[in-house]
Amino acid sequence: MFVCQVIASHGNGGLEKHVRDLSVGLLAQGHRVLVIGDNEFVKQLPEEVVSIGLDMRRNRFHPRLLFTLYQCLRRYDVDVIHVQANKAASLIGRLKWLLKKPVVATLHNIKSQYKIFHRFNHVICVSEQLANQLNHPGAVVIYNGIRLSDYSSPLPLSNIRQTLQLPQNKPVICAVGRLVRAKGFDILLDAIDGMDVSLIIVGDGPEHEMLNKRILTMKQNTTVRLIGYHANPTTIMREVDGLVIASRREGFSYVLNEALLCGVNVLSTDVPVANEVLPAELIVPVEDSVMLRHRLQTLLNTPSYWQALMQDAQQFAKNEMMLEQMTSKTVSLYSRLVKIRTENAN
């Protein structure tokens, strides 16, 4: 098939990763791919992808953006149009009646309202919780997938304690993500303050200064390293005793997926997809630093128990959360949409 993906964001987070990975997966299965996205984003795509760059910083109601997008979609005879996330759904939702092609939208994050996605007959949700909240008869859950080869090959250990000057006799945990309120790093700092533990926070963002100030006030027996952006945080994950997801909200956590495929122990707040994959013993309430502290202390004191709890989730990730499975399930949906369109036309 010839598949067009439309993405209107202009960052470099999980949404952008998903579009790149899906493009790679589609190409690997012999499909052609067109991506219409922001000028800077399309530069990150494989050469085999047909790409069109637009100024996606414009408002979703901007008439020139809508007209140019429509022209681009008319230029190529694609089999299906795949709309990625809220802004792209808003744009295509206004043009859908002009397009004589099957269209599917993907909902990536929890929203205050989902009206725009009800304009589409078929919606992919990246978690069961999103599907339940959307409450759409055409919703289907397809977990995001990543390439196992990127995470399963052994890597040389770098002795993270020595590199970051961490105490040799204390357990080390890490947390990974953009430094924004939604990720709950402030909650994690409250939870571990005074614990005999070292924490590595990997990521950058607008809350860097606030978190750094909080770290300076913490008790001396707790060590925290705020190391900023890292091109491959899995190299750190592999060396720690556990990874903590303290998020207030999530759509789909790539950090969880990477940790599972790396064989890392995980403790998470009650957010998707962790609350759909991990056992209840590894889930704590959102914004409950007391419970997070208690559960983390218990798990660090019984590492074999923590590792045993992880086994089913790690196997589930290998079965359901890899690029090949995600791509195959998405292509299967594309095929059904094309078939429905053909039957209706006849």
Coordinates of C-alpha atoms in Angstrom, one line a residue:
M1 CA 0.0 0.0 0.0
F2 CA 0.9 3.7 -0.3
V3 CA 0.3 5.2 3.2
C4 CA 0.3 8.9 4.0
Q5 CA 1.0 10.0 7.6
V6 CA 0.1 13.5 8.7
I7 CA 1.8 14.9 11.8
A8 CA 1.5 18.6 12.8
S9 CA 3.8 18.7 15.9
H10 CA 7.2 20.3 15.7
G11 CA 9.0 18.8 18.7
N12 CA 11.2 15.7 19.1
G13 CA 9.3 13.5 21.6
G14 CA 7.3 10.3 21.7
L15 CA 4.9 11.4 18.9
E16 CA 7.7 12.1 16.5
K17 CA 9.4 8.9 17.4
H18 CA 6.2 6.9 16.7
V19 CA 5.9 8.4 13.2
R20 CA 9.5 7.7 12.4
D21 CA 9.3 4.2 13.7
L22 CA 6.1 3.4 12.0
S23 CA 7.5 4.7 8.7
V24 CA 10.5 2.4 9.1
G25 CA 8.2 -0.5 9.9
L26 CA 6.0 0.1 6.9
L27 CA 9.0 0.4 4.6
A28 CA 10.4 -2.9 6.0
Q29 CA 7.2 -4.6 5.1
G30 CA 7.3 -3.4 1.6
H31 CA 4.9 -0.5 1.7
R32 CA 5.4 3.1 0.4
V33 CA 5.2 6.0 2.8
L34 CA 4.5 9.7 2.4
V35 CA 4.8 11.9 5.5
I36 CA 3.5 15.4 5.6
G37 CA 4.9 17.2 8.6
D38 CA 6.8 20.2 9.9
N39 CA 9.7 21.4 7.9
E40 CA 12.2 20.4 10.6
F41 CA 10.6 17.1 11.4
V42 CA 10.6 15.7 7.9
K43 CA 14.4 16.1 7.8
Q44 CA 14.7 13.4 10.4
L45 CA 12.9 10.7 8.2
P46 CA 14.6 7.9 6.3
E47 CA 15.5 8.8 2.7
E48 CA 13.1 6.2 1.4
V49 CA 10.2 8.1 2.8
V50 CA 8.5 10.6 0.5
S51 CA 8.2 13.7 2.6
I52 CA 6.6 17.1 2.4
G53 CA 7.5 19.9 4.8
L54 CA 5.0 22.5 5.9
D55 CA 5.1 25.3 8.4
M56 CA 3.1 23.4 11.1
R57 CA 3.7 26.2 13.6
R58 CA 0.8 28.0 12.1
N59 CA -2.5 27.9 13.8
R60 CA -4.7 24.8 13.0
F61 CA -7.3 27.2 11.7
H62 CA -4.9 29.0 9.4
P63 CA -6.5 29.0 5.9
R64 CA -3.1 28.9 4.1
L65 CA -2.0 25.9 6.1
L66 CA -5.3 24.1 5.4
F67 CA -5.2 24.9 1.7
T68 CA -1.6 23.8 1.3
L69 CA -2.2 20.6 3.2
Y70 CA -5.2 19.8 0.9
Q71 CA -3.1 20.4 -2.2
C72 CA -0.4 18.1 -0.9
L73 CA -3.0 15.3 -0.2
R74 CA -4.4 15.7 -3.7
R75 CA -1.0 15.5 -5.3
Y76 CA -0.4 11.8 -4.3
D77 CA -2.7 8.9 -5.0
V78 CA -2.3 7.2 -1.6
D79 CA -4.4 4.3 -0.4
V80 CA -5.0 5.5 3.2
I81 CA -4.4 8.6 5.3
H82 CA -3.1 8.2 8.8
V83 CA -3.6 11.2 11.1
Q84 CA -1.3 11.4 14.1
A85 CA -2.5 13.2 17.2
N86 CA -4.7 16.1 18.0
K87 CA -3.6 19.0 15.8
A88 CA -3.3 16.9 12.7
A89 CA -6.7 15.4 13.5
S90 CA -8.1 18.9 13.7
L91 CA -6.6 19.8 10.3
I92 CA -7.7 16.7 8.5
G93 CA -11.1 16.7 10.2
R94 CA -11.8 19.9 8.4
L95 CA -10.7 18.5 5.1
K96 CA -12.0 14.9 5.4
W97 CA -15.2 15.5 3.4
L98 CA -13.1 16.7 0.4
L99 CA -10.8 13.6 0.5
K100 CA -11.9 10.5 -1.2
K101 CA -9.6 8.2 0.8
P102 CA -9.9 6.1 3.9
V103 CA -8.7 8.0 7.0
V104 CA -7.7 6.8 10.4
A105 CA -6.6 8.9 13.4
T106 CA -4.3 8.0 16.3
L107 CA -5.0 9.3 19.8
H108 CA -1.7 9.5 21.6
N109 CA -2.5 11.4 24.9
I110 CA -5.2 12.0 27.5
K111 CA -7.2 15.1 26.6
S112 CA -9.8 17.1 28.4
Q113 CA -12.2 16.4 25.5
Y114 CA -12.1 14.2 22.4
K115 CA -14.6 15.8 20.1
I116 CA -12.2 16.1 17.2
F117 CA -11.6 12.3 17.1
H118 CA -15.3 11.6 16.9
R119 CA -15.1 13.1 13.4
F120 CA -13.3 9.9 12.3
N121 CA -14.9 6.5 11.9
H122 CA -11.8 4.7 13.0
V123 CA -9.4 5.7 15.8
I124 CA -6.2 3.9 17.0
C125 CA -5.6 4.4 20.7
V126 CA -2.2 3.7 22.2
S127 CA -3.6 2.4 25.5
E128 CA -6.7 0.7 26.9
Q129 CA -7.3 3.7 29.1
L130 CA -7.4 6.1 26.2
A131 CA -9.8 3.8 24.3
N132 CA -12.1 3.7 27.4
Q133 CA -12.0 7.5 27.8
L134 CA -12.6 8.1 24.0
N135 CA -15.7 5.8 24.1
H136 CA -15.7 5.5 20.3
P137 CA -17.3 2.5 18.5
G138 CA -14.5 2.5 16.0
A139 CA -11.7 2.6 18.5
V140 CA -8.9 -0.1 18.4
V141 CA -6.0 -0.4 20.8
I142 CA -2.5 -0.8 19.2
Y143 CA 0.4 -0.4 21.5
N144 CA 3.4 1.6 20.3
G145 CA 6.3 -0.6 19.3
I146 CA 10.0 -0.3 19.2
R147 CA 12.7 -2.3 17.6
L148 CA 13.9 -5.1 19.9
S149 CA 17.4 -5.0 18.2
D150 CA 17.9 -1.5 19.6
Y151 CA 17.6 -2.7 23.2
S152 CA 18.4 -6.4 23.4
S153 CA 22.1 -6.4 22.3
P154 CA 24.6 -6.4 25.2
L155 CA 26.4 -3.1 25.8
P156 CA 29.6 -2.6 27.7
L157 CA 29.0 -1.3 31.2
S158 CA 30.5 2.0 32.1
N159 CA 30.4 1.8 35.9
I160 CA 27.8 4.5 36.3
R161 CA 28.6 5.0 40.0
Q162 CA 32.2 5.9 39.2
T163 CA 31.3 8.1 36.2
L164 CA 28.7 10.1 38.1
Q165 CA 30.6 10.0 41.4
L166 CA 27.8 8.1 43.2
P167 CA 28.3 6.2 46.5
Q168 CA 29.3 2.6 45.9
N169 CA 27.3 1.2 48.8
K170 CA 23.8 2.6 47.9
P171 CA 21.3 1.4 45.3
V172 CA 20.9 3.5 42.2
I173 CA 17.6 4.3 40.5
C174 CA 16.9 6.4 37.5
A175 CA 14.0 8.4 36.0
V176 CA 13.9 9.5 32.3
G177 CA 11.8 12.1 30.5
R178 CA 11.2 15.7 29.6
L179 CA 11.4 17.9 32.7
V180 CA 7.8 19.0 32.8
R181 CA 5.2 18.9 35.5
A182 CA 3.3 16.0 33.9
K183 CA 6.3 13.7 34.5
G184 CA 6.2 14.1 38.3
F185 CA 9.9 14.4 39.0
D186 CA 9.1 16.7 41.9
I187 CA 7.0 13.9 43.4
L188 CA 9.9 11.5 43.0
L189 CA 12.3 13.9 44.8
D190 CA 9.8 14.3 47.7
A191 CA 9.5 10.5 47.9
I192 CA 13.2 9.7 48.1
D193 CA 14.3 12.7 50.3
G194 CA 16.2 11.1 53.2
M195 CA 16.5 7.6 51.7
D196 CA 19.9 6.0 51.3
V197 CA 19.7 5.9 47.5
S198 CA 21.1 7.6 44.5
L199 CA 18.9 8.9 41.7
I200 CA 19.8 9.8 38.2
I201 CA 17.4 12.0 36.3
V202 CA 17.8 11.9 32.5
G203 CA 16.2 14.6 30.5
D204 CA 15.9 18.4 30.0
G205 CA 13.0 20.8 30.0
P206 CA 11.5 23.9 31.6
E207 CA 11.5 22.5 35.1
H208 CA 15.3 22.0 35.2
E209 CA 16.0 25.1 37.4
M210 CA 13.1 24.3 39.8
L211 CA 14.2 20.7 40.2
N212 CA 17.8 21.7 40.7
K213 CA 16.8 24.1 43.5
R214 CA 14.8 21.3 45.2
I215 CA 17.8 18.9 44.9
L216 CA 20.0 21.4 46.8
T217 CA 17.6 21.3 49.8
M218 CA 17.5 17.5 50.1
K219 CA 19.1 15.5 53.0
Q220 CA 22.7 14.7 52.5
N221 CA 22.3 10.9 52.6
T222 CA 20.3 11.1 49.3
T223 CA 22.3 11.7 46.1
V224 CA 20.7 13.1 43.0
R225 CA 22.3 13.7 39.6
L226 CA 20.4 15.8 37.1
I227 CA 22.4 15.0 34.0
G228 CA 20.3 16.5 31.2
Y229 CA 19.6 15.1 27.8
H230 CA 21.2 11.8 26.9
A231 CA 21.1 10.4 23.4
N232 CA 20.7 6.8 24.6
P233 CA 19.3 6.6 28.1
T234 CA 19.1 2.8 27.9
T235 CA 22.8 2.7 28.5
I236 CA 22.0 4.2 32.0
M237 CA 18.9 2.0 32.6
R238 CA 20.9 -1.2 32.2
E239 CA 23.2 -0.2 35.1
V240 CA 20.7 0.9 37.7
D241 CA 18.7 -1.1 40.3
G242 CA 15.4 0.2 39.1
L243 CA 13.6 2.8 37.0
V244 CA 10.8 4.9 38.5
I245 CA 8.0 6.5 36.5
A246 CA 6.4 9.1 38.7
S247 CA 4.1 10.7 36.1
R248 CA 0.9 12.6 36.8
R249 CA -0.3 11.6 33.3
E250 CA 0.8 9.6 30.3
G251 CA -0.5 8.6 26.9
F252 CA 2.1 6.0 26.1
S253 CA 5.4 5.8 27.9
Y254 CA 8.3 4.9 25.6
V255 CA 10.5 4.9 28.7
L256 CA 8.5 2.0 30.1
N257 CA 8.7 0.1 26.8
E258 CA 12.5 0.6 26.6
A259 CA 12.9 -0.4 30.2
L260 CA 10.9 -3.6 29.7
L261 CA 13.0 -4.6 26.6
C262 CA 16.2 -3.9 28.5
G263 CA 15.2 -6.1 31.4
V264 CA 15.1 -3.2 33.9
N265 CA 13.0 -3.3 37.1
V266 CA 10.2 -0.7 37.0
L267 CA 8.0 1.0 39.6
S268 CA 5.3 3.4 38.2
T269 CA 2.4 5.6 39.2
D270 CA -1.1 4.6 38.0
V271 CA -0.8 5.8 34.4
P272 CA -1.0 4.1 31.0
V273 CA 0.5 1.9 29.8
A274 CA 2.2 0.9 33.0
N275 CA -1.1 0.2 34.7
E276 CA -2.1 -2.1 31.9
V277 CA 1.2 -4.1 31.8
L278 CA 2.8 -4.1 35.2
P279 CA 1.4 -6.1 38.2
A280 CA -0.5 -4.2 40.9
E281 CA 2.4 -4.5 43.3
L282 CA 4.4 -2.2 40.9
I283 CA 1.8 0.5 40.6
V284 CA 1.3 3.3 43.2
P285 CA -1.3 6.2 43.2
V286 CA -0.5 9.4 41.2
E287 CA 0.9 12.2 43.4
D288 CA 1.3 10.0 46.4
S289 CA 4.9 10.5 47.4
V290 CA 4.5 8.6 50.7
M291 CA 3.3 5.4 49.0
L292 CA 5.9 5.8 46.3
R293 CA 8.6 6.0 49.0
H294 CA 7.3 3.0 50.9
R295 CA 6.9 0.8 47.8
L296 CA 10.3 1.8 46.4
Q297 CA 12.0 1.1 49.7
T298 CA 10.4 -2.4 49.9
L299 CA 11.5 -3.3 46.3
L300 CA 15.0 -2.0 46.8
N301 CA 15.3 -4.2 49.9
T302 CA 14.1 -7.3 48.0
P303 CA 15.6 -7.1 44.5
S304 CA 14.9 -10.7 43.6
Y305 CA 11.2 -10.2 44.4
W306 CA 11.2 -7.0 42.2
Q307 CA 12.8 -8.9 39.4
A308 CA 10.3 -11.8 39.7
L309 CA 7.4 -9.3 39.5
M310 CA 8.8 -8.0 36.2
Q311 CA 8.9 -11.2 34.3
D312 CA 5.4 -11.3 32.8
A313 CA 5.5 -7.6 31.8
Q314 CA 8.9 -8.1 30.1
Q315 CA 7.5 -11.1 28.1
F316 CA 4.4 -9.1 27.2
A317 CA 6.6 -6.3 25.8
K318 CA 8.4 -8.8 23.6
N319 CA 5.1 -10.2 22.3
E320 CA 3.0 -7.0 22.0
M321 CA 5.1 -3.8 22.1
M322 CA 7.7 -4.3 19.3
L323 CA 7.8 -2.5 16.0
E324 CA 6.9 -5.6 13.9
Q325 CA 3.7 -6.2 15.9
M326 CA 2.6 -2.6 15.9
T327 CA 3.2 -2.3 12.1
S328 CA 1.4 -5.5 11.3
K329 CA -1.7 -4.6 13.3
T330 CA -1.7 -1.1 11.8
V331 CA -1.4 -2.5 8.3
S332 CA -4.3 -4.9 9.0
L333 CA -6.5 -2.0 10.0
Y334 CA -5.4 -0.1 6.8
S335 CA -6.5 -3.1 4.7
R336 CA -9.9 -3.3 6.4
L337 CA -10.4 0.4 5.7
V338 CA -9.5 0.1 2.1
K339 CA -11.8 -2.9 1.7
I340 CA -14.7 -1.0 3.3
R341 CA -14.1 2.0 1.0
T342 CA -14.0 -0.3 -2.1
E343 CA -17.2 -2.1 -1.1
N344 CA -19.0 1.1 -0.5
A345 CA -17.9 2.5 -3.8
N346 CA -19.3 -0.5 -5.6

